[in-house]
Structure formats: C-alpha cells, structure tokens
C-alpha cells in the first residue's frame, strides 16, 4: 500500500475512534442528566422532607376545609408525598394566615384560604401581616359564583324587576347571609351600592338557617352558592334570577349573569387560593402549582369540587398574584362603603 494512503487510513480510523468516544461521553452525560430533568424532586434535594401542612384558618367541615382536603389529596397523589390539613380557626381567619406568614419558607407549610384573605386590611385596624407581601402565591384553586335567589312569593321574575320593586318599596326587603362581612353579605352590599336600593341585611350563623328563613318568607332574597340553593331552585321553593360571575355557570347555563340581567359592573365571586410563606424557593412554588393543576384535573376531584358549587381555575403563580392584588381593591371598596364588620 502507498505510504500516504496508510497514513490517511490511520488518521480516519483515529478520528472515528475519537468521535465514538465523544458520542459515548455525551450519551453518558445525558443519561445522568435525564433523571434530574424528569424528576425535579430528585434534583431539589428531596423536597419535601416530611409531611406538608396545609393550614386552613377556618373550622373543619366548612367550604375552605373541603377545598383544602381535596387539594391535599390531589397534591399527595401528584407528588407522592403526605399533605395534612391543619385547621386553625380564630380571629376571623387571621390566626391561621399569620401562622403561615411566619412559617419557615421551605415549602412544607401552606395556606388555603377564601377571598376573605384579601379583606383583612379593610376589616381590621391591626392585621399583623401583609396579605400581599408576606405570601408567595401558588395558584387560585377555584372560584365560587353565587346565585341571586328570591322567595317565589316576591312578585318579580328578573333582576330589573327586583330593582324596580325595591325602589318602589324602600326598606321593605331583607336579604340574608351566612354571616357578617362574608362573601354573601358583601355580594348584597355591592348590589345595594350599584343600584341605590334600600335593603336590610340579616346575618345568620351559616347558610342553612338563612335559606330556611328565605323559603319561609322571613327574608326575601339572598346571594348563595349553587351547592346549597340548587335543590330548592329545582323544587320551586326558590327562584334564581342571576349568577354573580363574569360568565354563565355550566351548572345553570340558562341563568344570565348579573351584567346580562341589566346590572352593569356587577361581578363578584368567592374564591379559594393556595399560598406559601414569602421566600419559598421559586422552584418549589412552580412544582406545587404544576402538581395542583394536575390534581385539579383528576376526575374524582373535579366531581367533588363541582358538588361544592365551585369551578376549577388552576392559575399560574403570576396570574394569581395579579388577581389577588385586584381582588384586594374590589373587596376593600365594598367593605369600606358598607361599613361591614365581622362578628
């Protein structure tokens, strides 16, 4: 063989061997990297290290507790971890929220609260924490539109008719709620503020006794979640006039929104969110949001949420942060104008 050809062949063989070696090295490196990409928990030094507490600043058995337990079950399945609901009622919900604000920001203490979370500064002179700055927003879990329901003996069949009747009979209508400064109370106050009607608020200790008196005619109207009022609407004991959300509800698609029914600017829904303490690592927040979104898509959890009269949201941390700021202003204006106070 020609010496020059031998040299060329040797160079080609050497280059091929080097290329093969490089390919083996790259493949090995990718094999090592893939588990970390596929399993962020492995890459984040085994988070969580123990059970994750979800603090609910309300009693067990209530709507916030139900949403928290459904969320915790779903998060546990999605992350193969243990989530425990810890009810911390008291102080109108502030005690539990404060416990989360002061917790170690390691992703192992979380908060599930309702829209009342953003009303604290308007309701109390001293809160002890900043409802915006002291929390890392993870996701808005659900929203809970309310239905405007009336006693069928009231001679009106739509929102415009109700407004006209209230103006023609000032002070004669009473609206009930599940308690002072709650979502149902503030929904009625917003109705008064936008229409100028004179109605009397009657607070109850829970929605059930309020509905009983509404059916019995002791009060004439109420803003109530569909979960508790739908059975009475179907039986004809109550008449629904509108839904308080921006869009119609899938549960009652023929029922107009308050805006469609002739009251511009009326949008108000109760809602539930998931937060961590300020300073929780962004990677942990993102993992929790992704797991919550996955959990809220689980058919059994979705079905259970619908039974509470709620609709799934699963927003991003950024979307939830913007939403909380806007909601703080919305609810605060209603509280201040109405002078609402917690019991």
Tab-separated table of C-alpha atoms in Angstrom:
chain	number	residue	atom	x	y	z
A	1	UNK	CA	0.000	0.000	0.000
A	2	UNK	CA	1.041	3.521	-0.748
A	3	UNK	CA	2.566	5.063	2.468
A	4	UNK	CA	0.416	8.167	2.077
A	5	UNK	CA	-2.714	6.002	1.923
A	6	UNK	CA	-1.665	4.175	5.099
A	7	UNK	CA	-1.297	7.463	6.900
A	8	UNK	CA	-4.722	8.667	5.657
A	9	UNK	CA	-6.363	5.431	6.752
A	10	UNK	CA	-4.748	5.718	10.181
A	11	UNK	CA	-5.987	9.284	10.571
A	12	UNK	CA	-9.532	8.328	9.558
A	13	UNK	CA	-9.582	5.395	11.956
A	14	UNK	CA	-8.266	7.544	14.770
A	15	UNK	CA	-10.872	10.232	14.069
A	16	UNK	CA	-13.632	7.633	14.020
A	17	UNK	CA	-12.487	6.245	17.333
A	18	UNK	CA	-12.387	9.729	18.823
A	19	UNK	CA	-15.874	10.505	17.521
A	20	UNK	CA	-17.185	7.283	19.004
A	21	UNK	CA	-15.589	8.117	22.325
A	22	UNK	CA	-17.160	11.572	22.296
A	23	UNK	CA	-20.546	10.090	21.469
A	24	UNK	CA	-20.266	7.641	24.372
A	25	UNK	CA	-19.330	10.515	26.717
A	26	UNK	CA	-22.259	12.690	25.584
A	27	UNK	CA	-24.669	9.752	25.868
A	28	UNK	CA	-23.396	9.008	29.360
A	29	UNK	CA	-23.765	12.644	30.415
A	30	UNK	CA	-27.293	12.823	29.039
A	31	UNK	CA	-28.207	9.607	30.814
A	32	UNK	CA	-27.076	11.150	34.073
A	33	UNK	CA	-28.923	14.401	33.409
A	34	UNK	CA	-32.254	12.923	32.298
A	35	UNK	CA	-33.375	11.715	35.737
A	36	UNK	CA	-32.864	15.211	37.107
A	37	UNK	CA	-34.889	16.721	34.284
A	38	UNK	CA	-37.609	14.123	34.585
A	39	UNK	CA	-37.743	14.255	38.362
A	40	UNK	CA	-37.279	17.780	39.754
A	41	UNK	CA	-37.739	16.436	43.282
A	42	UNK	CA	-34.533	14.397	42.888
A	43	UNK	CA	-32.708	17.485	41.652
A	44	UNK	CA	-34.057	19.639	44.519
A	45	UNK	CA	-32.552	17.596	47.334
A	46	UNK	CA	-35.575	15.524	48.324
A	47	UNK	CA	-38.360	18.057	48.868
A	48	UNK	CA	-40.478	17.661	50.887
A	49	UNK	CA	-38.525	16.140	53.757
A	50	UNK	CA	-41.677	15.335	55.727
A	51	UNK	CA	-45.459	15.832	55.738
A	52	UNK	CA	-46.605	19.152	54.276
A	53	UNK	CA	-49.077	21.070	56.430
A	54	UNK	CA	-51.950	22.886	54.743
A	55	UNK	CA	-53.209	25.411	57.271
A	56	UNK	CA	-56.874	26.354	56.918
A	57	UNK	CA	-57.870	29.372	59.053
A	58	UNK	CA	-61.461	28.140	59.363
A	59	UNK	CA	-63.236	25.284	61.178
A	60	UNK	CA	-63.270	21.714	59.900
A	61	UNK	CA	-66.186	20.784	57.672
A	62	UNK	CA	-66.627	24.205	56.050
A	63	UNK	CA	-66.089	25.077	52.378
A	64	UNK	CA	-62.439	26.109	52.848
A	65	UNK	CA	-61.740	22.876	54.699
A	66	UNK	CA	-63.371	20.837	51.936
A	67	UNK	CA	-61.337	22.541	49.215
A	68	UNK	CA	-58.132	22.137	51.244
A	69	UNK	CA	-58.685	18.420	51.777
A	70	UNK	CA	-59.481	17.813	48.121
A	71	UNK	CA	-56.385	19.792	47.138
A	72	UNK	CA	-54.215	17.998	49.677
A	73	UNK	CA	-55.359	14.592	48.454
A	74	UNK	CA	-54.597	15.554	44.864
A	75	UNK	CA	-51.199	17.043	45.720
A	76	UNK	CA	-50.331	13.898	47.632
A	77	UNK	CA	-51.101	11.751	44.594
A	78	UNK	CA	-49.293	14.049	42.171
A	79	UNK	CA	-46.135	14.379	44.288
A	80	UNK	CA	-46.156	11.028	46.116
A	81	UNK	CA	-45.982	12.948	49.389
A	82	UNK	CA	-48.087	13.421	52.503
A	83	UNK	CA	-50.231	16.538	52.887
A	84	UNK	CA	-52.027	17.133	56.183
A	85	UNK	CA	-54.809	19.696	56.730
A	86	UNK	CA	-54.368	21.721	59.919
A	87	UNK	CA	-57.451	23.764	60.900
A	88	UNK	CA	-56.560	26.996	62.753
A	89	UNK	CA	-59.803	28.995	63.163
A	90	UNK	CA	-59.926	32.240	65.103
A	91	UNK	CA	-59.585	35.961	64.667
A	92	UNK	CA	-61.858	35.944	61.631
A	93	UNK	CA	-59.315	33.728	59.856
A	94	UNK	CA	-56.285	35.852	60.644
A	95	UNK	CA	-54.674	33.484	63.165
A	96	UNK	CA	-54.169	30.683	60.661
A	97	UNK	CA	-52.986	33.049	57.949
A	98	UNK	CA	-50.499	34.632	60.343
A	99	UNK	CA	-49.110	31.205	61.237
A	100	UNK	CA	-48.282	30.646	57.565
A	101	UNK	CA	-46.841	34.146	57.118
A	102	UNK	CA	-44.433	33.427	59.987
A	103	UNK	CA	-43.597	29.843	58.982
A	104	UNK	CA	-40.240	28.719	57.609
A	105	UNK	CA	-40.297	29.234	53.814
A	106	UNK	CA	-39.326	25.671	52.966
A	107	UNK	CA	-42.476	24.651	51.090
A	108	UNK	CA	-43.671	22.459	53.948
A	109	UNK	CA	-46.269	24.892	55.341
A	110	UNK	CA	-49.015	26.133	53.015
A	111	UNK	CA	-52.220	28.150	53.299
A	112	UNK	CA	-55.626	27.518	51.750
A	113	UNK	CA	-57.963	30.446	52.292
A	114	UNK	CA	-61.007	32.036	50.727
A	115	UNK	CA	-61.381	35.532	49.301
A	116	UNK	CA	-61.765	36.758	52.885
A	117	UNK	CA	-57.944	36.707	52.893
A	118	UNK	CA	-57.824	39.995	50.989
A	119	UNK	CA	-60.454	41.702	53.169
A	120	UNK	CA	-58.431	41.615	56.416
A	121	UNK	CA	-56.831	45.075	55.974
A	122	UNK	CA	-60.256	46.635	55.404
A	123	UNK	CA	-61.911	44.799	58.294
A	124	UNK	CA	-59.256	45.153	60.983
A	125	UNK	CA	-57.085	48.026	62.188
A	126	UNK	CA	-54.248	45.641	63.047
A	127	UNK	CA	-53.635	42.550	60.949
A	128	UNK	CA	-50.096	41.503	61.881
A	129	UNK	CA	-49.052	40.598	58.350
A	130	UNK	CA	-49.304	41.911	54.807
A	131	UNK	CA	-51.831	39.896	52.788
A	132	UNK	CA	-49.838	40.525	49.616
A	133	UNK	CA	-46.168	40.849	50.554
A	134	UNK	CA	-45.915	38.127	53.204
A	135	UNK	CA	-47.110	35.289	50.985
A	136	UNK	CA	-45.881	33.542	47.855
A	137	UNK	CA	-48.938	32.992	45.616
A	138	UNK	CA	-49.085	29.488	44.156
A	139	UNK	CA	-52.458	29.216	42.425
A	140	UNK	CA	-56.086	30.189	42.556
A	141	UNK	CA	-57.700	26.824	43.103
A	142	UNK	CA	-61.365	27.559	42.455
A	143	UNK	CA	-63.972	30.270	42.120
A	144	UNK	CA	-67.446	30.048	43.611
A	145	UNK	CA	-70.093	32.103	41.805
A	146	UNK	CA	-73.179	32.991	43.819
A	147	UNK	CA	-76.774	32.909	42.702
A	148	UNK	CA	-79.210	35.723	43.406
A	149	UNK	CA	-82.198	33.807	44.744
A	150	UNK	CA	-85.559	35.118	45.966
A	151	UNK	CA	-88.651	33.796	47.643
A	152	UNK	CA	-91.127	32.952	44.828
A	153	UNK	CA	-93.860	34.919	46.602
A	154	UNK	CA	-91.973	38.097	45.700
A	155	UNK	CA	-93.744	39.407	42.560
A	156	UNK	CA	-90.628	39.748	40.389
A	157	UNK	CA	-89.042	37.468	37.799
A	158	UNK	CA	-85.795	39.166	36.849
A	159	UNK	CA	-83.115	41.495	38.218
A	160	UNK	CA	-84.608	44.643	36.699
A	161	UNK	CA	-87.956	43.776	38.248
A	162	UNK	CA	-86.298	43.258	41.637
A	163	UNK	CA	-84.583	46.646	41.452
A	164	UNK	CA	-87.841	48.355	40.482
A	165	UNK	CA	-89.720	46.636	43.315
A	166	UNK	CA	-87.043	47.546	45.879
A	167	UNK	CA	-87.091	51.194	44.830
A	168	UNK	CA	-90.873	51.272	44.997
A	169	UNK	CA	-90.815	49.718	48.494
A	170	UNK	CA	-87.714	51.158	50.206
A	171	UNK	CA	-86.624	49.319	53.336
A	172	UNK	CA	-89.203	46.560	52.889
A	173	UNK	CA	-86.813	43.912	51.547
A	174	UNK	CA	-84.411	41.915	53.705
A	175	UNK	CA	-81.509	39.902	52.389
A	176	UNK	CA	-79.863	37.135	54.372
A	177	UNK	CA	-76.306	35.890	54.534
A	178	UNK	CA	-74.221	33.247	56.267
A	179	UNK	CA	-72.607	35.923	58.468
A	180	UNK	CA	-71.372	39.481	58.672
A	181	UNK	CA	-68.628	40.515	56.209
A	182	UNK	CA	-68.722	37.180	54.419
A	183	UNK	CA	-68.954	36.818	50.653
A	184	UNK	CA	-72.772	36.559	50.651
A	185	UNK	CA	-73.145	39.671	52.802
A	186	UNK	CA	-70.745	41.702	50.661
A	187	UNK	CA	-72.480	40.492	47.497
A	188	UNK	CA	-75.702	42.027	48.819
A	189	UNK	CA	-73.902	45.229	49.774
A	190	UNK	CA	-72.458	45.525	46.261
A	191	UNK	CA	-75.987	45.109	44.877
A	192	UNK	CA	-77.157	47.970	47.098
A	193	UNK	CA	-74.218	50.165	46.091
A	194	UNK	CA	-74.702	49.676	42.344
A	195	UNK	CA	-78.490	50.050	42.369
A	196	UNK	CA	-79.096	52.536	45.185
A	197	UNK	CA	-81.836	50.363	46.684
A	198	UNK	CA	-82.554	50.301	50.419
A	199	UNK	CA	-82.493	46.744	51.812
A	200	UNK	CA	-81.933	45.362	55.316
A	201	UNK	CA	-79.147	42.832	55.931
A	202	UNK	CA	-79.965	39.911	58.230
A	203	UNK	CA	-76.879	37.862	59.195
A	204	UNK	CA	-77.196	34.193	60.180
A	205	UNK	CA	-74.751	31.675	61.560
A	206	UNK	CA	-74.386	29.723	58.350
A	207	UNK	CA	-76.222	29.460	55.047
A	208	UNK	CA	-78.655	26.727	56.137
A	209	UNK	CA	-80.710	28.798	58.609
A	210	UNK	CA	-80.701	31.727	56.185
A	211	UNK	CA	-82.112	29.523	53.430
A	212	UNK	CA	-84.735	28.167	55.817
A	213	UNK	CA	-85.969	31.677	56.553
A	214	UNK	CA	-85.790	32.626	52.884
A	215	UNK	CA	-88.025	29.693	51.966
A	216	UNK	CA	-90.300	30.567	54.859
A	217	UNK	CA	-90.625	34.201	53.770
A	218	UNK	CA	-88.955	35.807	56.795
A	219	UNK	CA	-86.400	37.303	54.369
A	220	UNK	CA	-86.939	37.899	50.661
A	221	UNK	CA	-83.615	37.365	48.903
A	222	UNK	CA	-80.083	36.090	49.271
A	223	UNK	CA	-76.831	35.616	47.405
A	224	UNK	CA	-75.876	31.969	47.833
A	225	UNK	CA	-73.567	29.338	46.284
A	226	UNK	CA	-75.297	26.940	43.928
A	227	UNK	CA	-74.278	23.955	46.076
A	228	UNK	CA	-76.788	24.841	48.797
A	229	UNK	CA	-79.540	26.580	46.831
A	230	UNK	CA	-79.869	24.439	43.672
A	231	UNK	CA	-82.047	21.776	45.315
A	232	UNK	CA	-84.513	24.457	46.414
A	233	UNK	CA	-84.468	26.085	42.980
A	234	UNK	CA	-85.257	22.753	41.316
A	235	UNK	CA	-88.095	22.085	43.756
A	236	UNK	CA	-89.585	25.527	43.130
A	237	UNK	CA	-89.080	26.719	46.711
A	238	UNK	CA	-86.689	29.426	45.465
A	239	UNK	CA	-86.438	31.426	42.258
A	240	UNK	CA	-82.994	32.174	40.783
A	241	UNK	CA	-82.591	35.467	38.949
A	242	UNK	CA	-78.904	35.629	38.002
A	243	UNK	CA	-75.368	34.435	38.669
A	244	UNK	CA	-72.683	36.780	40.015
A	245	UNK	CA	-69.754	35.609	37.850
A	246	UNK	CA	-68.330	37.182	34.693
A	247	UNK	CA	-69.583	34.278	32.587
A	248	UNK	CA	-72.528	31.929	32.932
A	249	UNK	CA	-72.166	28.789	35.030
A	250	UNK	CA	-72.088	25.378	33.375
A	251	UNK	CA	-74.335	24.120	36.183
A	252	UNK	CA	-77.096	26.596	35.251
A	253	UNK	CA	-76.347	27.627	31.654
A	254	UNK	CA	-79.736	29.276	31.108
A	255	UNK	CA	-79.305	31.637	34.054
A	256	UNK	CA	-77.970	35.072	32.994
A	257	UNK	CA	-75.100	36.853	34.653
A	258	UNK	CA	-75.895	39.962	36.667
A	259	UNK	CA	-74.472	42.042	33.817
A	260	UNK	CA	-76.633	40.271	31.235
A	261	UNK	CA	-79.621	40.742	33.532
A	262	UNK	CA	-79.194	44.510	33.398
A	263	UNK	CA	-76.762	45.453	36.166
A	264	UNK	CA	-73.524	46.729	34.547
A	265	UNK	CA	-70.336	46.252	36.543
A	266	UNK	CA	-71.669	43.568	38.863
A	267	UNK	CA	-69.101	40.744	39.060
A	268	UNK	CA	-68.257	39.174	42.405
A	269	UNK	CA	-67.277	35.601	43.172
A	270	UNK	CA	-65.960	33.942	46.270
A	271	UNK	CA	-62.744	32.019	45.586
A	272	UNK	CA	-60.094	29.815	47.183
A	273	UNK	CA	-56.338	30.032	46.774
A	274	UNK	CA	-53.111	28.295	47.740
A	275	UNK	CA	-50.158	30.234	49.181
A	276	UNK	CA	-46.748	29.553	50.724
A	277	UNK	CA	-44.752	31.852	53.032
A	278	UNK	CA	-42.792	34.644	51.379
A	279	UNK	CA	-39.304	33.464	50.427
A	280	UNK	CA	-40.312	29.936	49.464
A	281	UNK	CA	-37.986	28.874	46.593
A	282	UNK	CA	-39.438	29.662	43.182
A	283	UNK	CA	-38.744	26.104	42.017
A	284	UNK	CA	-40.844	24.740	44.890
A	285	UNK	CA	-43.672	27.160	44.119
A	286	UNK	CA	-43.631	26.084	40.466
A	287	UNK	CA	-43.688	22.396	41.442
A	288	UNK	CA	-46.629	22.970	43.755
A	289	UNK	CA	-48.534	24.883	41.083
A	290	UNK	CA	-47.912	22.179	38.477
A	291	UNK	CA	-48.966	19.468	40.932
A	292	UNK	CA	-52.095	21.419	41.931
A	293	UNK	CA	-53.054	21.879	38.276
A	294	UNK	CA	-52.575	18.146	37.740
A	295	UNK	CA	-54.613	17.349	40.834
A	296	UNK	CA	-57.491	19.605	39.835
A	297	UNK	CA	-57.762	17.716	36.537
A	298	UNK	CA	-58.336	14.391	38.304
A	299	UNK	CA	-61.948	13.333	37.524
A	300	UNK	CA	-62.857	12.398	41.092
A	301	UNK	CA	-61.529	15.679	42.478
A	302	UNK	CA	-63.253	17.709	39.769
A	303	UNK	CA	-66.548	15.963	40.523
A	304	UNK	CA	-66.182	16.661	44.244
A	305	UNK	CA	-65.346	20.317	43.596
A	306	UNK	CA	-68.427	20.729	41.427
A	307	UNK	CA	-70.530	19.391	44.295
A	308	UNK	CA	-69.333	22.328	46.424
A	309	UNK	CA	-70.645	24.746	43.770
A	310	UNK	CA	-67.119	25.714	42.732
A	311	UNK	CA	-65.354	25.868	39.371
A	312	UNK	CA	-61.710	24.857	38.848
A	313	UNK	CA	-59.232	27.636	37.974
A	314	UNK	CA	-55.615	26.406	38.477
A	315	UNK	CA	-53.937	29.709	37.536
A	316	UNK	CA	-50.176	30.260	37.392
A	317	UNK	CA	-48.377	31.950	40.303
A	318	UNK	CA	-48.044	35.116	38.222
A	319	UNK	CA	-51.722	35.148	37.272
A	320	UNK	CA	-52.751	34.507	40.855
A	321	UNK	CA	-50.506	37.308	42.137
A	322	UNK	CA	-52.168	39.831	39.801
A	323	UNK	CA	-55.611	38.503	40.670
A	324	UNK	CA	-55.066	38.830	44.426
A	325	UNK	CA	-53.981	42.463	44.088
A	326	UNK	CA	-57.055	43.369	42.020
A	327	UNK	CA	-59.395	41.461	44.342
A	328	UNK	CA	-57.970	43.232	47.392
A	329	UNK	CA	-59.083	46.555	45.931
A	330	UNK	CA	-62.503	45.234	44.856
A	331	UNK	CA	-63.473	43.724	48.203
A	332	UNK	CA	-61.960	46.587	50.213
A	333	UNK	CA	-64.154	49.132	48.424
A	334	UNK	CA	-67.290	47.142	49.262
A	335	UNK	CA	-66.260	46.760	52.913
A	336	UNK	CA	-65.406	50.440	53.363
A	337	UNK	CA	-68.531	51.766	51.633
A	338	UNK	CA	-70.847	49.393	53.507
A	339	UNK	CA	-69.146	49.625	56.895
A	340	UNK	CA	-69.305	45.837	57.184
A	341	UNK	CA	-67.771	44.321	60.319
A	342	UNK	CA	-67.031	40.759	61.317
A	343	UNK	CA	-68.960	39.282	64.254
